[in-house]
Amino acid sequence: MSRTVLHGFADRVSRYWRPGAGEGVRLEPLLRLVDHMPAAVMTVDPATLEITYLNAACRRAFADVALAVPVPLDALVGTPVDMLLGRDPDQVRRLLAGPGSLPERSRQRFGERTLEALVWRLDGLEDVGPLGVLLWHDVSSEIEAATRAGRLARQDGLTGLLNRDAFQERLDLVLAAPGQEVCLLYVDLDGFKTVNDVHGHLVGDALIRQAATRLRDTADRAEATVGRVGADEFVVLLPYGDTDRAAALAQTIVDRLGRPYRLGTERQARVGASVGIAQAPAHGTDAETLVARADMAQSAAKDAGKGSVRLFADWMEEQVRERVRLEVALRRAIDGEDGLFVFYQPIVDIETGTVTGREALARWHEPRQGWVSPGRFVPVAEESGLIEALGRLVLRRACQDAAGWAGGERVAVNVSAQQLGRGTLVEAVLSALSASGLAPDRLELEVTETALLPVDEASVAELTYLREAGVRVALDDFGTGYSSLAHLRAFPFDKIKIDGSFVREAVERADSAAVVRAVAELGRRLDVTTVAEGVETQDQLDRVRSEGCVEVQGYLYGRPEPSEQDAVVVAGLGAHGG
Ligand code: C2E
Ligand code: MG
Ligand code: MG
């Protein structure tokens, strides 16, 4: 084929094209269409690879990217097509060299835009010989959309950090190299939930964004990769296996994340951070194991106190297994009502010394471990969804036992935050009352401070319904949570139980004594009974009496003890420590 410009495709191409042996097809009118068809067609001489023809659409396509094309538009015909195929001329050359090749795609960038050529070799055109055909197509917007979608699928929307899947993929890729040494930090914010609950989600989001920026700034200098894997949980991949160096960086992260956050013009908030570290290959050689173990180390750091940094150790995994075993055993105990007891501790009127009520406290004797404290199994029940069944069991037994008390004292039953606002509490309470025949005003529900914030309307509605039915409601552990006074506005409690930590400190510390006095005073004004919890000594009793508390509960008056009918069984199980 010559260098002559093909002014019209049909002028130069055979008038008849006979595909196979079949009857002739008159081609000319079809070929003339090529000049004016909207697709951008270019032909190339397969021998010299010179461009022989561009149709009108093809000229327009290259005019749009003219600045990025190394040859003037008018000089394109006659120019080797390689000039346009900066990226893969060999592939195109190969395609055009041999007969019978299937069309293939080749993408080329021209400045900001990307054109894709569908390239194939046309054989069997009589009088013309083989012809290289390139059908160009602008794919820039497709690529842009795909990139955006890809970025979205890999990015955390709030912070722009890698999301969990993308981070895991990156980690897998890094760990695929044998003997690769890396450290993984698992960073968890302490106290974020409170900020979210008290100030709302918008403020919470702003804080997370700022925390992410601080984390990225700190990690960038260490050539690290950062991801967000939970609401307030981040992971940092460090390209080295030196755990001392990783711990030093973790400490810097804790310090930076712990500085105050400015949220809007007026607001400031503080959160802390706990960091767990796992090292590859020592603690795992696949992403899943390494992330899980860094997370376990993070939990251990949190248990050790806010702002701690911990390196993974085998005992941490053992602890997790232990917790799973405990959950399995607790489920069995609840299902079979086996080994679970309700103990009762007296609540006493400080002036008359009479027992006004008893608090029902769950106790569990596990066959292998012996007595397990509620401080251990109640959180397990809450996290595993068992608290609903456990709560019903305690309510039912407490009401039954109290119905038999000759003195007519009240029974106080603890209600977990997880039992509130789910639409199940009212039914559980009413059925326990009707099964036992206990008068509603002899039942008191103890709700802990953190259960009601943020003020959840469903929870308040349930408690309001029960209170109108005559059941009393107490605010438990007052003073240990955040924004205690907000609770008193959220619901008209019948009783406030001042946490034992204030009572114990009240003897030595003037500020704790002042808190006890202020709460007692508040109780008087609101006509709410105040109870001092955890009174163990005469000194403490004298102090809370002089500060104005109405009732007391504590070892000084009596430890939690089993009901009369359980006493024999419990004694047979060994010391329970109350
Ligand atoms: P709480 O409701 O504040 O119960 C008072 C805790 O203080 C009990 O611990 C009680 O044994 C302990 N105590 C009482 N007097 C004294 C004292 O003079 N000194 C000291 N040091 N401690 C005293 P216990 O029974 O270990 O229960 C711990 C927590 O577990 C309870 O705190 C309550 O929040 C939770 N809990 C217990 N039983 C149940 C239950 O049936 N359901 C739910 N949801 N939570 C429960
Ligand atoms: Mg209680
Ligand atoms: Mg309490």
Coordinates of C-alpha atoms and ligand atoms in Angstrom, one line a residue:
M1 CA 0.0 0.0 0.0
S2 CA 1.3 3.4 -0.9
R3 CA 1.8 6.6 1.1
T4 CA -0.9 8.2 -0.9
V5 CA -3.5 9.8 1.2
L6 CA -6.7 7.9 1.1
H7 CA -9.2 10.6 0.6
G8 CA -12.1 8.2 0.8
F9 CA -11.9 4.7 2.0
A10 CA -14.2 3.5 -0.7
D11 CA -12.1 5.1 -3.5
R12 CA -9.2 2.9 -2.7
V13 CA -10.6 -0.3 -1.4
S14 CA -11.9 -2.9 -3.7
R15 CA -15.4 -2.4 -5.0
Y16 CA -16.2 -5.9 -4.2
W17 CA -15.4 -7.8 -1.1
R18 CA -16.0 -11.5 -1.2
P19 CA -15.9 -13.0 2.2
G20 CA -15.4 -16.7 1.7
A21 CA -16.7 -18.3 -1.4
G22 CA -20.2 -17.0 -1.2
E23 CA -21.9 -14.6 -3.6
G24 CA -20.5 -11.1 -4.0
V25 CA -21.6 -8.3 -1.9
R26 CA -21.7 -4.9 -3.3
L27 CA -19.4 -3.0 -1.0
E28 CA -19.0 0.5 -2.2
P29 CA -22.0 2.1 -0.6
L30 CA -21.0 0.5 2.7
L31 CA -17.4 1.6 2.4
R32 CA -18.4 5.2 1.8
L33 CA -20.2 5.1 5.1
V34 CA -16.9 4.7 6.8
D35 CA -15.9 8.2 5.9
H36 CA -18.9 9.6 7.8
M37 CA -19.6 7.1 10.4
P38 CA -19.4 8.3 14.0
A39 CA -16.8 5.7 15.0
A40 CA -13.1 6.9 14.7
V41 CA -11.5 4.6 12.1
M42 CA -7.8 4.6 11.2
T43 CA -6.1 2.3 8.8
V44 CA -2.5 1.2 8.8
D45 CA -0.3 -0.5 6.3
P46 CA 0.6 -3.7 8.1
A47 CA 4.0 -3.9 6.3
T48 CA 5.3 -0.4 7.1
L49 CA 3.0 0.3 10.0
E50 CA 2.4 3.8 8.4
I51 CA -1.0 5.4 9.0
T52 CA -2.9 5.4 5.6
Y53 CA -6.2 6.8 6.5
L54 CA -8.3 8.6 9.2
N55 CA -12.1 9.1 8.8
A56 CA -13.7 12.3 10.0
A57 CA -14.6 11.0 13.4
C58 CA -11.0 9.9 13.9
R59 CA -9.7 13.4 13.0
R60 CA -12.0 14.9 15.5
A61 CA -10.9 12.5 18.2
F62 CA -7.2 13.4 17.6
A63 CA -8.0 17.1 17.3
D64 CA -9.4 16.9 20.8
V65 CA -6.1 15.6 22.1
A66 CA -3.9 17.4 19.5
L67 CA -1.6 19.0 22.1
A68 CA -0.6 15.7 23.4
V69 CA 0.0 14.1 20.0
P70 CA 3.6 14.3 18.9
V71 CA 2.7 14.9 15.2
P72 CA 0.6 17.7 13.7
L73 CA -2.9 16.4 12.8
D74 CA -2.3 17.0 9.1
A75 CA 0.8 15.0 9.1
L76 CA -0.7 11.9 10.7
V77 CA -1.2 10.1 7.5
G78 CA 2.2 8.7 6.5
T79 CA 3.5 8.7 10.0
P80 CA 4.3 5.4 11.6
V81 CA 1.5 4.4 14.0
D82 CA 4.2 3.8 16.7
M83 CA 4.1 7.5 17.3
L84 CA 0.6 7.1 18.8
L85 CA 1.3 3.8 20.6
G86 CA 3.8 5.0 23.2
R87 CA 2.8 2.2 25.6
D88 CA 2.6 -0.9 23.6
P89 CA 3.7 -0.6 20.0
D90 CA 5.1 -4.2 20.0
Q91 CA 1.7 -5.6 20.8
V92 CA 0.1 -3.7 17.9
R93 CA 2.9 -4.6 15.6
R94 CA 2.5 -8.3 16.4
L95 CA -1.2 -8.0 15.9
L96 CA -0.9 -6.5 12.5
A97 CA 2.0 -8.7 11.3
G98 CA 0.2 -12.0 11.0
P99 CA -3.1 -12.8 9.3
G100 CA -6.2 -13.9 11.2
S101 CA -5.5 -12.2 14.5
L102 CA -8.5 -11.4 16.7
P103 CA -9.2 -7.8 17.6
E104 CA -7.3 -6.6 20.7
R105 CA -7.5 -3.4 22.8
S106 CA -4.7 -1.0 23.4
R107 CA -5.0 2.0 25.7
Q108 CA -3.0 5.1 25.2
R109 CA -2.9 8.3 27.3
F110 CA -2.9 11.6 25.5
G111 CA -2.5 14.2 28.2
E112 CA -5.5 14.2 30.4
R113 CA -7.4 11.8 28.2
T114 CA -7.2 8.1 27.4
L115 CA -8.1 6.7 24.0
E116 CA -8.5 3.0 23.5
A117 CA -7.9 1.4 20.1
L118 CA -9.5 -1.8 19.0
V119 CA -6.9 -3.1 16.7
W120 CA -7.2 -5.9 14.1
R121 CA -5.9 -7.0 10.8
L122 CA -8.3 -7.3 7.9
D123 CA -7.2 -9.8 5.3
G124 CA -9.1 -10.7 2.1
L125 CA -9.8 -7.3 0.7
E126 CA -9.3 -7.8 -3.0
D127 CA -6.9 -5.3 -4.8
V128 CA -6.1 -3.7 -1.5
G129 CA -4.3 -6.5 0.4
P130 CA -4.1 -6.8 4.2
L131 CA -5.1 -3.7 6.1
G132 CA -4.5 -2.8 9.7
V133 CA -7.6 -1.2 11.3
L134 CA -7.7 0.8 14.5
L135 CA -11.0 1.8 15.9
W136 CA -10.4 4.6 18.5
H137 CA -12.6 5.4 21.4
D138 CA -12.3 7.9 24.2
V139 CA -12.5 6.0 27.5
S140 CA -11.4 8.8 29.9
S141 CA -14.7 9.2 31.7
E142 CA -15.1 5.4 32.1
I143 CA -11.7 5.2 33.6
E144 CA -12.4 8.1 35.9
A145 CA -15.6 6.6 37.1
A146 CA -13.9 3.2 37.7
T147 CA -11.1 4.9 39.6
R148 CA -13.5 6.7 41.8
A149 CA -15.5 3.6 42.5
G150 CA -12.3 1.7 43.2
R151 CA -11.1 4.4 45.5
L152 CA -14.5 4.4 47.3
A153 CA -14.4 0.7 47.8
R154 CA -10.9 0.9 49.3
Q155 CA -11.2 4.0 51.3
D156 CA -12.9 4.8 54.5
G157 CA -15.5 7.4 53.7
L158 CA -15.0 9.5 56.9
T159 CA -11.2 9.7 57.1
G160 CA -9.9 8.7 53.6
L161 CA -7.7 6.0 55.2
L162 CA -7.7 2.5 53.8
N163 CA -10.7 0.6 54.9
R164 CA -10.6 -2.8 56.6
D165 CA -10.6 -4.9 53.4
A166 CA -8.1 -2.7 51.6
F167 CA -5.7 -2.7 54.6
Q168 CA -6.0 -6.5 54.9
E169 CA -5.2 -6.9 51.2
R170 CA -2.2 -4.6 51.5
L171 CA -1.0 -6.5 54.6
D172 CA -1.4 -9.8 52.8
L173 CA 0.6 -8.5 49.9
V174 CA 3.4 -7.4 52.1
L175 CA 3.4 -10.6 54.1
A176 CA 3.5 -12.7 50.9
A177 CA 7.3 -12.0 50.6
P178 CA 8.9 -14.8 52.6
G179 CA 10.7 -13.7 55.9
Q180 CA 9.1 -10.3 55.7
E181 CA 9.5 -8.4 59.0
V182 CA 6.8 -5.9 59.9
C183 CA 5.1 -4.5 63.0
L184 CA 1.4 -3.9 63.2
L185 CA -0.1 -1.4 65.6
Y186 CA -3.7 -1.7 66.7
V187 CA -4.9 1.7 68.0
D188 CA -8.1 2.1 69.9
L189 CA -9.4 5.4 71.2
D190 CA -10.4 5.5 74.9
G191 CA -13.5 7.4 75.8
F192 CA -14.7 8.0 72.3
K193 CA -18.1 6.5 73.0
T194 CA -18.7 9.1 75.7
V195 CA -17.9 12.0 73.4
N196 CA -20.2 10.5 70.8
D197 CA -23.0 9.9 73.3
V198 CA -22.7 13.3 75.0
H199 CA -22.0 15.6 72.1
G200 CA -23.6 13.6 69.3
H201 CA -22.4 11.9 66.1
L202 CA -21.4 15.0 64.1
V203 CA -19.0 16.0 66.8
G204 CA -17.9 12.3 67.1
D205 CA -17.2 12.2 63.4
A206 CA -15.2 15.5 63.5
L207 CA -13.1 14.0 66.3
I208 CA -12.4 10.8 64.3
R209 CA -11.3 12.8 61.3
Q210 CA -8.9 14.9 63.4
A211 CA -7.6 11.7 65.1
A212 CA -7.0 10.1 61.7
T213 CA -5.1 13.2 60.5
R214 CA -2.9 13.1 63.6
L215 CA -2.3 9.4 63.1
R216 CA -1.4 9.8 59.5
D217 CA 0.9 12.7 60.2
T218 CA 2.7 10.7 62.8
A219 CA 2.8 7.5 60.8
D220 CA 3.8 9.1 57.5
R221 CA 7.1 10.1 58.9
A222 CA 7.6 6.4 59.8
E223 CA 6.7 5.3 56.2
A224 CA 3.7 3.5 57.6
T225 CA 0.4 2.5 56.1
V226 CA -2.7 3.5 58.1
G227 CA -6.2 2.0 58.0
R228 CA -9.4 2.4 59.9
V229 CA -11.0 -0.9 60.9
G230 CA -13.7 0.1 63.4
A231 CA -15.6 3.2 64.6
D232 CA -12.6 4.3 66.8
E233 CA -10.1 1.6 65.8
F234 CA -7.1 2.1 63.5
V235 CA -4.2 0.0 62.3
V236 CA -0.7 1.0 61.4
L237 CA 1.6 -1.1 59.3
L238 CA 5.3 -0.4 59.9
P239 CA 7.9 -1.6 57.4
Y240 CA 10.2 -3.0 60.0
G241 CA 10.3 -5.7 62.7
D242 CA 12.0 -3.8 65.5
T243 CA 9.5 -3.9 68.3
D244 CA 11.3 -1.4 70.5
R245 CA 11.1 1.1 67.6
A246 CA 7.4 0.2 67.1
A247 CA 6.7 0.7 70.8
A248 CA 8.4 4.1 70.7
L249 CA 6.2 5.2 67.8
A250 CA 3.1 3.8 69.6
Q251 CA 4.0 6.0 72.6
T252 CA 4.2 9.0 70.3
I253 CA 0.8 8.1 68.8
V254 CA -0.7 7.8 72.3
D255 CA 0.7 11.2 73.2
R256 CA -0.5 13.0 70.1
L257 CA -4.0 11.4 70.1
G258 CA -4.3 12.3 73.8
R259 CA -4.1 16.1 73.1
P260 CA -7.3 18.1 73.3
Y261 CA -9.5 18.2 70.1
R262 CA -11.0 21.5 69.1
L263 CA -14.5 20.7 67.8
G264 CA -16.3 23.7 66.5
T265 CA -15.6 27.1 67.9
E266 CA -16.5 26.5 71.5
R267 CA -16.1 22.8 72.1
Q268 CA -13.1 20.9 73.2
A269 CA -12.9 17.2 73.9
R270 CA -10.2 14.7 75.0
V271 CA -9.9 11.1 74.3
G272 CA -7.0 8.7 75.1
A273 CA -5.6 5.8 73.1
S274 CA -4.4 2.3 73.8
V275 CA -2.1 0.5 71.4
G276 CA -1.4 -3.2 70.9
I277 CA 1.6 -4.4 68.8
A278 CA 2.1 -7.6 66.9
Q279 CA 5.2 -8.5 64.9
A280 CA 5.6 -10.7 61.8
P281 CA 6.9 -13.3 61.6
A282 CA 7.1 -13.8 65.4
H283 CA 3.3 -13.4 66.0
G284 CA 1.9 -14.5 62.7
T285 CA 2.7 -14.6 59.0
D286 CA -0.8 -13.9 57.6
A287 CA -2.8 -10.8 57.8
E288 CA -5.8 -12.2 59.7
T289 CA -3.7 -13.7 62.5
L290 CA -1.5 -10.6 62.8
V291 CA -4.5 -8.2 63.0
A292 CA -6.3 -10.4 65.5
R293 CA -3.2 -10.6 67.8
A294 CA -2.5 -6.9 67.6
D295 CA -6.1 -6.4 68.6
M296 CA -5.7 -8.8 71.6
A297 CA -2.6 -6.9 72.6
Q298 CA -4.7 -3.7 72.4
S299 CA -7.3 -5.2 74.7
A300 CA -4.5 -6.0 77.2
A301 CA -3.2 -2.5 76.9
K302 CA -6.7 -1.1 77.7
D303 CA -7.0 -3.4 80.7
A304 CA -3.6 -2.1 81.9
G305 CA -5.0 1.4 82.0
K306 CA -5.6 4.2 79.5
G307 CA -2.7 5.3 77.4
S308 CA -0.9 2.0 77.6
V309 CA 1.1 0.2 74.9
R310 CA 1.5 -3.6 74.9
L311 CA 3.3 -6.2 72.8
F312 CA 1.4 -9.4 72.0
A313 CA 2.1 -12.3 74.3
D314 CA 0.7 -15.9 74.2
W315 CA -1.2 -15.4 77.5
M316 CA -3.4 -12.8 75.8
E317 CA -4.6 -15.4 73.4
E318 CA -5.2 -17.8 76.2
Q319 CA -7.3 -15.2 77.9
V320 CA -9.5 -14.8 74.8
R321 CA -9.9 -18.6 74.7
E322 CA -10.8 -18.5 78.4
R323 CA -13.4 -16.0 77.7
V324 CA -15.0 -18.1 75.0
R325 CA -15.0 -21.1 77.3
L326 CA -16.6 -19.0 80.0
E327 CA -19.4 -17.9 77.6
V328 CA -20.1 -21.5 76.6
A329 CA -20.2 -22.6 80.3
L330 CA -22.5 -19.6 81.1
R331 CA -24.9 -20.4 78.3
R332 CA -25.1 -24.0 79.6
A333 CA -25.7 -22.8 83.2
I334 CA -28.5 -20.4 82.1
D335 CA -30.1 -23.0 79.9
G336 CA -30.1 -25.7 82.6
E337 CA -30.5 -23.2 85.5
D338 CA -27.5 -25.0 87.0
G339 CA -25.0 -23.4 89.3
L340 CA -26.8 -20.0 89.2
F341 CA -27.9 -18.4 92.5
V342 CA -29.4 -15.2 93.7
F343 CA -27.8 -13.8 96.9
Y344 CA -29.4 -11.0 98.9
Q345 CA -27.7 -8.1 100.7
P346 CA -29.6 -5.9 103.2
I347 CA -30.3 -2.2 102.6
V348 CA -30.8 -0.5 106.0
D349 CA -32.4 2.7 107.2
I350 CA -29.5 4.7 108.7
E351 CA -31.6 6.1 111.6
T352 CA -33.8 3.2 112.7
G353 CA -31.5 0.3 111.6
T354 CA -34.4 -1.6 110.0
V355 CA -33.9 -3.5 106.8
T356 CA -36.0 -1.7 104.2
G357 CA -35.0 -3.9 101.3
R358 CA -32.5 -6.4 99.9
E359 CA -30.4 -6.2 96.7
A360 CA -30.5 -9.3 94.6
L361 CA -27.0 -10.2 93.3
A362 CA -26.4 -12.9 90.8
R363 CA -23.9 -15.6 91.7
W364 CA -22.4 -18.4 89.6
H365 CA -20.7 -21.6 90.6
E366 CA -18.9 -23.0 87.6
P367 CA -18.0 -26.7 88.0
R368 CA -14.3 -26.4 87.1
Q369 CA -13.5 -22.8 88.2
G370 CA -15.6 -22.6 91.3
W371 CA -17.3 -19.3 92.1
V372 CA -17.1 -16.7 89.3
S373 CA -17.8 -13.1 90.3
P374 CA -20.4 -11.1 88.5
G375 CA -17.7 -8.6 87.7
R376 CA -16.5 -11.3 85.3
F377 CA -19.6 -13.0 84.1
V378 CA -22.0 -10.1 83.7
P379 CA -19.8 -8.4 81.1
V380 CA -19.6 -11.8 79.3
A381 CA -23.4 -12.1 79.4
E382 CA -23.7 -8.5 78.1
E383 CA -21.4 -9.1 75.2
S384 CA -22.8 -12.4 74.1
G385 CA -26.5 -11.6 74.4
L386 CA -27.0 -13.9 77.3
I387 CA -27.9 -11.0 79.6
E388 CA -31.6 -11.1 78.5
A389 CA -32.0 -14.7 79.8
L390 CA -29.8 -14.1 82.9
G391 CA -31.9 -11.0 83.7
R392 CA -35.2 -12.9 83.5
L393 CA -33.8 -15.7 85.6
V394 CA -32.7 -13.3 88.4
L395 CA -36.0 -11.3 88.2
R396 CA -38.1 -14.4 88.5
R397 CA -36.2 -15.8 91.4
A398 CA -35.9 -12.5 93.2
C399 CA -39.6 -11.8 93.0
Q400 CA -40.4 -15.4 94.1
D401 CA -38.0 -15.2 97.1
A402 CA -39.2 -11.7 98.1
A403 CA -42.8 -12.8 98.1
G404 CA -42.0 -15.1 101.0
W405 CA -40.2 -12.5 103.1
A406 CA -42.2 -12.0 106.4
G407 CA -41.0 -8.5 106.9
G408 CA -42.3 -7.2 103.6
E409 CA -39.0 -5.7 102.6
R410 CA -38.4 -4.6 99.0
V411 CA -36.2 -6.5 96.6
A412 CA -33.8 -4.6 94.3
V413 CA -32.9 -6.2 91.0
N414 CA -30.1 -4.9 88.8
V415 CA -31.0 -4.2 85.1
S416 CA -28.2 -4.0 82.6
A417 CA -28.1 -1.4 79.9
Q418 CA -28.4 -4.2 77.3
Q419 CA -31.8 -5.1 78.7
L420 CA -33.2 -1.6 78.2
G421 CA -35.0 -0.2 75.1
R422 CA -35.5 -3.6 73.4
G423 CA -39.1 -4.0 74.2
T424 CA -38.6 -7.0 76.4
L425 CA -38.2 -5.5 79.9
V426 CA -41.8 -4.7 80.6
E427 CA -43.0 -8.2 79.8
A428 CA -40.1 -9.8 81.8
V429 CA -41.0 -7.7 84.9
L430 CA -44.7 -8.1 84.7
S431 CA -44.5 -11.8 84.3
A432 CA -42.1 -12.2 87.2
L433 CA -44.5 -10.1 89.3
S434 CA -47.6 -12.1 88.4
A435 CA -45.9 -15.5 88.7
S436 CA -44.7 -14.6 92.2
G437 CA -47.7 -12.5 93.3
L438 CA -45.3 -9.9 94.6
A439 CA -46.8 -6.4 94.8
P440 CA -45.2 -4.1 92.2
D441 CA -44.1 -1.5 94.9
R442 CA -41.9 -4.1 96.5
L443 CA -39.8 -4.4 93.4
E444 CA -37.1 -1.9 92.7
L445 CA -35.1 -1.9 89.5
E446 CA -31.5 -0.7 89.7
V447 CA -30.3 1.0 86.5
T448 CA -26.6 2.0 86.2
E449 CA -25.6 5.4 85.3
T450 CA -24.3 4.7 81.8
A451 CA -27.5 2.8 80.8
L452 CA -29.6 5.8 80.0
L453 CA -27.1 8.1 78.2
P454 CA -27.6 9.2 75.5
V455 CA -31.2 9.6 76.7
D456 CA -32.8 6.8 74.8
E457 CA -36.5 7.4 74.4
A458 CA -37.4 3.7 74.2
S459 CA -35.6 3.0 77.5
V460 CA -37.2 5.9 79.2
A461 CA -40.6 4.8 78.0
E462 CA -40.2 1.3 79.3
L463 CA -39.1 2.6 82.8
T464 CA -41.9 5.1 82.8
Y465 CA -44.5 2.4 82.1
L466 CA -43.1 0.2 84.8
R467 CA -42.9 3.1 87.3
E468 CA -46.6 4.0 86.6
A469 CA -47.4 0.3 87.3
G470 CA -45.9 0.9 90.8
V471 CA -42.4 -0.5 90.3
R472 CA -39.6 1.6 91.8
V473 CA -36.6 2.7 89.9
A474 CA -33.1 3.4 91.4
L475 CA -30.1 5.0 89.8
D476 CA -27.1 2.7 90.7
D477 CA -23.4 3.6 91.0
F478 CA -24.1 7.3 91.0
G479 CA -21.0 9.4 90.4
T480 CA -19.0 6.8 88.5
G481 CA -20.3 7.7 85.0
Y482 CA -20.2 10.8 82.9
S483 CA -22.6 13.7 83.3
S484 CA -24.4 12.1 86.3
L485 CA -26.7 15.0 86.7
A486 CA -28.1 14.6 83.2
H487 CA -29.6 11.3 84.4
L488 CA -31.6 12.9 87.1
R489 CA -33.3 15.1 84.5
A490 CA -33.8 12.2 82.1
F491 CA -36.0 10.2 84.5
P492 CA -37.7 10.7 87.9
F493 CA -35.8 8.1 90.0
D494 CA -37.1 7.0 93.3
K495 CA -33.6 6.3 94.7
I496 CA -30.0 7.3 94.2
K497 CA -27.3 4.8 95.2
I498 CA -24.0 6.6 95.7
D499 CA -21.1 4.5 94.5
G500 CA -19.0 2.7 97.1
S501 CA -15.8 4.4 95.9
F502 CA -17.1 7.8 97.1
V503 CA -18.2 6.3 100.4
R504 CA -14.8 4.8 101.1
E505 CA -12.9 7.9 100.1
A506 CA -15.3 10.2 102.0
V507 CA -13.5 9.4 105.3
E508 CA -10.1 10.7 104.0
R509 CA -10.9 13.0 101.2
A510 CA -12.7 16.3 101.6
D511 CA -13.8 16.4 98.0
S512 CA -15.4 12.9 98.1
A513 CA -17.2 13.9 101.3
A514 CA -18.5 17.0 99.6
V515 CA -19.8 14.9 96.7
V516 CA -21.7 12.6 99.2
R517 CA -23.1 15.7 101.0
A518 CA -24.2 17.3 97.7
V519 CA -25.9 14.2 96.5
A520 CA -27.7 13.7 99.9
E521 CA -28.8 17.3 99.7
L522 CA -30.0 16.9 96.1
G523 CA -32.0 13.8 97.2
R524 CA -33.7 15.7 100.0
R525 CA -34.7 18.5 97.5
L526 CA -35.9 16.1 94.9
D527 CA -37.6 13.8 97.5
V528 CA -35.4 10.9 96.4
T529 CA -34.0 8.4 98.9
T530 CA -30.2 8.4 98.9
V531 CA -28.3 5.2 99.7
A532 CA -24.6 5.0 100.5
E533 CA -23.1 1.8 99.0
G534 CA -20.1 -0.2 100.2
V535 CA -20.1 0.9 103.9
E536 CA -17.6 -1.4 105.6
T537 CA -16.6 0.5 108.8
Q538 CA -18.1 2.5 111.6
D539 CA -16.1 5.5 110.4
Q540 CA -17.6 5.3 107.0
L541 CA -21.1 4.9 108.5
D542 CA -20.6 8.0 110.8
R543 CA -19.4 10.0 107.8
V544 CA -22.3 9.2 105.5
R545 CA -24.8 9.7 108.3
S546 CA -23.3 13.2 109.0
E547 CA -23.4 14.0 105.3
G548 CA -27.1 13.2 105.3
C549 CA -27.6 9.9 103.5
V550 CA -30.9 8.1 104.3
E551 CA -30.0 4.5 103.8
V552 CA -26.8 2.3 103.8
Q553 CA -25.7 -0.9 102.3
G554 CA -22.4 -2.7 103.0
Y555 CA -20.5 -5.4 104.7
L556 CA -20.9 -3.5 108.0
Y557 CA -24.6 -4.5 108.0
G558 CA -24.3 -7.8 106.1
R559 CA -22.8 -9.5 103.1
P560 CA -24.8 -10.9 100.2
E561 CA -26.1 -14.3 101.4
P562 CA -28.1 -17.0 99.7
S563 CA -31.8 -17.5 100.3
E564 CA -32.8 -19.9 103.0
Q565 CA -33.6 -22.7 100.6
D566 CA -30.3 -22.3 98.7
A567 CA -28.2 -22.0 101.8
V568 CA -27.6 -25.8 102.2
V569 CA -26.6 -26.3 98.5
V570 CA -24.4 -23.2 98.6
A571 CA -22.7 -24.3 101.7
G572 CA -21.9 -27.6 100.0
L573 CA -20.2 -25.8 97.1
G574 CA -17.6 -24.2 99.4
A575 CA -16.6 -20.6 100.3
H576 CA -18.3 -18.0 98.2
G577 CA -17.0 -14.8 99.7
G578 CA -20.5 -13.2 99.6
Ligands
C2E1 P1 -23.8 -3.2 92.2 O1 -25.2 -3.3 91.7 O2 -23.3 -1.9 92.5 O3 -23.8 -4.1 93.5 C1 -23.1 -3.8 94.7 C2 -21.8 -4.5 94.7 O4 -21.0 -4.1 95.8 C3 -22.0 -6.0 94.9 O5 -20.9 -6.7 94.2 C4 -21.8 -6.2 96.4 O6 -21.4 -7.5 96.7 C5 -20.7 -5.2 96.6 N1 -20.7 -4.8 98.0 C6 -21.7 -4.6 98.8 N2 -21.3 -4.2 100.0 C7 -19.9 -4.0 99.9 C8 -18.9 -3.5 100.8 O7 -19.2 -3.2 102.0 N3 -17.7 -3.5 100.3 C9 -17.3 -3.9 99.1 N4 -16.1 -3.9 98.7 N5 -18.3 -4.3 98.2 C10 -19.6 -4.4 98.6 P2 -21.1 -8.0 93.3 O8 -22.2 -8.8 93.9 O9 -19.8 -8.5 93.1 O10 -21.7 -7.3 92.0 C11 -21.0 -6.5 91.2 C12 -21.8 -5.8 90.2 O11 -22.3 -6.8 89.3 C13 -23.1 -5.2 90.7 O12 -22.8 -3.9 91.2 C14 -23.9 -5.2 89.5 O13 -23.6 -4.0 88.7 C15 -23.5 -6.4 88.8 N6 -24.6 -7.5 89.0 C16 -24.7 -8.3 90.0 N7 -25.7 -9.1 89.9 C17 -26.4 -8.7 88.7 C18 -27.5 -9.1 88.0 O14 -28.3 -10.0 88.4 N8 -27.8 -8.5 86.8 C19 -27.0 -7.4 86.4 N9 -27.4 -6.8 85.2 N10 -25.9 -7.0 87.0 C20 -25.6 -7.7 88.2
MG2 MG -26.9 -2.6 92.1
MG3 MG -24.0 -0.1 92.9

